[in-house]
Amino acid sequence: MCEATKQWEEKIRNDVINMMGVRKEGEENLAPEEAIERLKLKEKTEGETKGKAEGILEGRENEKIEIAEKMKAEGFDNALIEKLTGILLH
């Protein structure tokens, strides 16, 4: 009876962990703590990648603004600046 109880408890534990999304397919043998650490590492890595992508986009926008400002200083027409840089100068 004791073995059956252990198996039942393990099944319930695994079901709860799987419902929480802690374990994914192929990770059935991981301890819950290890699975959680892997998820945290994955989230951190994805966050860093997202941060880098946002930084690149922000840099490109800043570069466009600088170009538009230089064009404006050189006397370019607003319509031409908007067409070339994609920045609206209204």
mmCIF file with all atom_site columns, C-alpha atoms in Angstrom:
data_model
loop_
_atom_site.group_PDB
_atom_site.id
_atom_site.type_symbol
_atom_site.label_atom_id
_atom_site.label_alt_id
_atom_site.label_comp_id
_atom_site.label_asym_id
_atom_site.label_entity_id
_atom_site.label_seq_id
_atom_site.pdbx_PDB_ins_code
_atom_site.Cartn_x
_atom_site.Cartn_y
_atom_site.Cartn_z
_atom_site.occupancy
_atom_site.B_iso_or_equiv
_atom_site.pdbx_formal_charge
_atom_site.auth_seq_id
_atom_site.auth_comp_id
_atom_site.auth_asym_id
_atom_site.auth_atom_id
_atom_site.pdbx_PDB_model_num
ATOM 1  C CA . MET A 1 1  ? 0.000  0.000  0.000   1.00 0.00 ? 1  MET A CA 1
ATOM 2  C CA . CYS A 1 2  ? 2.865  2.349  0.794   1.00 0.00 ? 2  CYS A CA 1
ATOM 3  C CA . GLU A 1 3  ? 4.306  1.981  -2.734  1.00 0.00 ? 3  GLU A CA 1
ATOM 4  C CA . ALA A 1 4  ? 0.907  2.684  -4.280  1.00 0.00 ? 4  ALA A CA 1
ATOM 5  C CA . THR A 1 5  ? 0.603  5.834  -2.182  1.00 0.00 ? 5  THR A CA 1
ATOM 6  C CA . LYS A 1 6  ? 4.065  7.015  -3.264  1.00 0.00 ? 6  LYS A CA 1
ATOM 7  C CA . GLN A 1 7  ? 3.189  6.427  -6.913  1.00 0.00 ? 7  GLN A CA 1
ATOM 8  C CA . TRP A 1 8  ? -0.109 8.260  -6.509  1.00 0.00 ? 8  TRP A CA 1
ATOM 9  C CA . GLU A 1 9  ? 1.612  11.221 -4.809  1.00 0.00 ? 9  GLU A CA 1
ATOM 10 C CA . GLU A 1 10 ? 4.259  11.342 -7.540  1.00 0.00 ? 10 GLU A CA 1
ATOM 11 C CA . LYS A 1 11 ? 1.598  11.285 -10.258 1.00 0.00 ? 11 LYS A CA 1
ATOM 12 C CA . ILE A 1 12 ? -0.316 14.138 -8.613  1.00 0.00 ? 12 ILE A CA 1
ATOM 13 C CA . ARG A 1 13 ? 2.905  16.110 -8.153  1.00 0.00 ? 13 ARG A CA 1
ATOM 14 C CA . ASN A 1 14 ? 3.869  15.630 -11.795 1.00 0.00 ? 14 ASN A CA 1
ATOM 15 C CA . ASP A 1 15 ? 0.371  16.558 -12.978 1.00 0.00 ? 15 ASP A CA 1
ATOM 16 C CA . VAL A 1 16 ? 0.447  19.779 -10.963 1.00 0.00 ? 16 VAL A CA 1
ATOM 17 C CA . ILE A 1 17 ? 3.927  20.638 -12.192 1.00 0.00 ? 17 ILE A CA 1
ATOM 18 C CA . ASN A 1 18 ? 2.905  19.972 -15.792 1.00 0.00 ? 18 ASN A CA 1
ATOM 19 C CA . MET A 1 19 ? -0.226 22.110 -15.379 1.00 0.00 ? 19 MET A CA 1
ATOM 20 C CA . MET A 1 20 ? 1.962  24.954 -14.120 1.00 0.00 ? 20 MET A CA 1
ATOM 21 C CA . GLY A 1 21 ? 4.066  24.656 -17.263 1.00 0.00 ? 21 GLY A CA 1
ATOM 22 C CA . VAL A 1 22 ? 7.233  23.979 -15.317 1.00 0.00 ? 22 VAL A CA 1
ATOM 23 C CA . ARG A 1 23 ? 8.077  20.835 -17.195 1.00 0.00 ? 23 ARG A CA 1
ATOM 24 C CA . LYS A 1 24 ? 7.909  20.543 -20.908 1.00 0.00 ? 24 LYS A CA 1
ATOM 25 C CA . GLU A 1 25 ? 8.010  17.540 -23.165 1.00 0.00 ? 25 GLU A CA 1
ATOM 26 C CA . GLY A 1 26 ? 11.321 15.744 -22.815 1.00 0.00 ? 26 GLY A CA 1
ATOM 27 C CA . GLU A 1 27 ? 11.995 17.158 -19.336 1.00 0.00 ? 27 GLU A CA 1
ATOM 28 C CA . GLU A 1 28 ? 10.038 14.606 -17.334 1.00 0.00 ? 28 GLU A CA 1
ATOM 29 C CA . ASN A 1 29 ? 13.092 13.525 -15.334 1.00 0.00 ? 29 ASN A CA 1
ATOM 30 C CA . LEU A 1 30 ? 14.041 17.011 -14.133 1.00 0.00 ? 30 LEU A CA 1
ATOM 31 C CA . ALA A 1 31 ? 13.532 17.973 -10.538 1.00 0.00 ? 31 ALA A CA 1
ATOM 32 C CA . PRO A 1 32 ? 10.994 20.818 -10.254 1.00 0.00 ? 32 PRO A CA 1
ATOM 33 C CA . GLU A 1 33 ? 13.687 23.196 -9.037  1.00 0.00 ? 33 GLU A CA 1
ATOM 34 C CA . GLU A 1 34 ? 15.889 22.389 -12.023 1.00 0.00 ? 34 GLU A CA 1
ATOM 35 C CA . ALA A 1 35 ? 12.996 22.861 -14.435 1.00 0.00 ? 35 ALA A CA 1
ATOM 36 C CA . ILE A 1 36 ? 12.189 26.225 -12.849 1.00 0.00 ? 36 ILE A CA 1
ATOM 37 C CA . GLU A 1 37 ? 15.835 27.323 -13.147 1.00 0.00 ? 37 GLU A CA 1
ATOM 38 C CA . ARG A 1 38 ? 15.847 26.382 -16.837 1.00 0.00 ? 38 ARG A CA 1
ATOM 39 C CA . LEU A 1 39 ? 12.693 28.441 -17.413 1.00 0.00 ? 39 LEU A CA 1
ATOM 40 C CA . LYS A 1 40 ? 14.208 31.421 -15.593 1.00 0.00 ? 40 LYS A CA 1
ATOM 41 C CA . LEU A 1 41 ? 17.366 31.176 -17.705 1.00 0.00 ? 41 LEU A CA 1
ATOM 42 C CA . LYS A 1 42 ? 15.293 30.939 -20.883 1.00 0.00 ? 42 LYS A CA 1
ATOM 43 C CA . GLU A 1 43 ? 13.230 34.008 -19.907 1.00 0.00 ? 43 GLU A CA 1
ATOM 44 C CA . LYS A 1 44 ? 16.381 35.958 -19.073 1.00 0.00 ? 44 LYS A CA 1
ATOM 45 C CA . THR A 1 45 ? 17.985 35.060 -22.400 1.00 0.00 ? 45 THR A CA 1
ATOM 46 C CA . GLU A 1 46 ? 14.839 35.998 -24.325 1.00 0.00 ? 46 GLU A CA 1
ATOM 47 C CA . GLY A 1 47 ? 14.633 39.274 -22.393 1.00 0.00 ? 47 GLY A CA 1
ATOM 48 C CA . GLU A 1 48 ? 18.230 40.154 -23.243 1.00 0.00 ? 48 GLU A CA 1
ATOM 49 C CA . THR A 1 49 ? 17.614 39.401 -26.906 1.00 0.00 ? 49 THR A CA 1
ATOM 50 C CA . LYS A 1 50 ? 14.477 41.533 -26.875 1.00 0.00 ? 50 LYS A CA 1
ATOM 51 C CA . GLY A 1 51 ? 16.391 44.340 -25.170 1.00 0.00 ? 51 GLY A CA 1
ATOM 52 C CA . LYS A 1 52 ? 19.115 44.244 -27.808 1.00 0.00 ? 52 LYS A CA 1
ATOM 53 C CA . ALA A 1 53 ? 16.550 44.338 -30.623 1.00 0.00 ? 53 ALA A CA 1
ATOM 54 C CA . GLU A 1 54 ? 14.776 47.306 -29.042 1.00 0.00 ? 54 GLU A CA 1
ATOM 55 C CA . GLY A 1 55 ? 18.114 49.067 -28.638 1.00 0.00 ? 55 GLY A CA 1
ATOM 56 C CA . ILE A 1 56 ? 18.941 48.557 -32.298 1.00 0.00 ? 56 ILE A CA 1
ATOM 57 C CA . LEU A 1 57 ? 15.556 49.920 -33.375 1.00 0.00 ? 57 LEU A CA 1
ATOM 58 C CA . GLU A 1 58 ? 15.939 52.920 -31.073 1.00 0.00 ? 58 GLU A CA 1
ATOM 59 C CA . GLY A 1 59 ? 19.398 53.578 -32.507 1.00 0.00 ? 59 GLY A CA 1
ATOM 60 C CA . ARG A 1 60 ? 18.037 53.512 -36.033 1.00 0.00 ? 60 ARG A CA 1
ATOM 61 C CA . GLU A 1 61 ? 15.262 55.947 -35.121 1.00 0.00 ? 61 GLU A CA 1
ATOM 62 C CA . ASN A 1 62 ? 17.776 58.281 -33.480 1.00 0.00 ? 62 ASN A CA 1
ATOM 63 C CA . GLU A 1 63 ? 19.950 58.112 -36.577 1.00 0.00 ? 63 GLU A CA 1
ATOM 64 C CA . LYS A 1 64 ? 16.975 59.038 -38.774 1.00 0.00 ? 64 LYS A CA 1
ATOM 65 C CA . ILE A 1 65 ? 16.191 61.988 -36.517 1.00 0.00 ? 65 ILE A CA 1
ATOM 66 C CA . GLU A 1 66 ? 19.791 63.196 -36.705 1.00 0.00 ? 66 GLU A CA 1
ATOM 67 C CA . ILE A 1 67 ? 19.751 62.930 -40.492 1.00 0.00 ? 67 ILE A CA 1
ATOM 68 C CA . ALA A 1 68 ? 16.438 64.812 -40.670 1.00 0.00 ? 68 ALA A CA 1
ATOM 69 C CA . GLU A 1 69 ? 17.832 67.568 -38.430 1.00 0.00 ? 69 GLU A CA 1
ATOM 70 C CA . LYS A 1 70 ? 20.933 67.912 -40.620 1.00 0.00 ? 70 LYS A CA 1
ATOM 71 C CA . MET A 1 71 ? 18.803 68.007 -43.764 1.00 0.00 ? 71 MET A CA 1
ATOM 72 C CA . LYS A 1 72 ? 16.577 70.663 -42.187 1.00 0.00 ? 72 LYS A CA 1
ATOM 73 C CA . ALA A 1 73 ? 19.659 72.712 -41.277 1.00 0.00 ? 73 ALA A CA 1
ATOM 74 C CA . GLU A 1 74 ? 20.866 72.453 -44.882 1.00 0.00 ? 74 GLU A CA 1
ATOM 75 C CA . GLY A 1 75 ? 17.547 73.848 -46.106 1.00 0.00 ? 75 GLY A CA 1
ATOM 76 C CA . PHE A 1 76 ? 15.931 70.706 -47.542 1.00 0.00 ? 76 PHE A CA 1
ATOM 77 C CA . ASP A 1 77 ? 12.187 70.838 -48.096 1.00 0.00 ? 77 ASP A CA 1
ATOM 78 C CA . ASN A 1 78 ? 10.099 69.185 -45.334 1.00 0.00 ? 78 ASN A CA 1
ATOM 79 C CA . ALA A 1 79 ? 8.312  66.960 -47.871 1.00 0.00 ? 79 ALA A CA 1
ATOM 80 C CA . LEU A 1 80 ? 11.643 65.645 -49.168 1.00 0.00 ? 80 LEU A CA 1
ATOM 81 C CA . ILE A 1 81 ? 12.940 65.031 -45.639 1.00 0.00 ? 81 ILE A CA 1
ATOM 82 C CA . GLU A 1 82 ? 9.761  63.129 -44.754 1.00 0.00 ? 82 GLU A CA 1
ATOM 83 C CA . LYS A 1 83 ? 9.995  61.058 -47.936 1.00 0.00 ? 83 LYS A CA 1
ATOM 84 C CA . LEU A 1 84 ? 13.647 60.118 -47.455 1.00 0.00 ? 84 LEU A CA 1
ATOM 85 C CA . THR A 1 85 ? 13.704 59.513 -43.710 1.00 0.00 ? 85 THR A CA 1
ATOM 86 C CA . GLY A 1 86 ? 10.130 58.460 -43.011 1.00 0.00 ? 86 GLY A CA 1
ATOM 87 C CA . ILE A 1 87 ? 9.930  60.996 -40.180 1.00 0.00 ? 87 ILE A CA 1
ATOM 88 C CA . LEU A 1 88 ? 6.914  63.305 -40.189 1.00 0.00 ? 88 LEU A CA 1
ATOM 89 C CA . LEU A 1 89 ? 7.829  66.932 -39.591 1.00 0.00 ? 89 LEU A CA 1
ATOM 90 C CA . HIS A 1 90 ? 4.364  68.438 -39.115 1.00 0.00 ? 90 HIS A CA 1
#
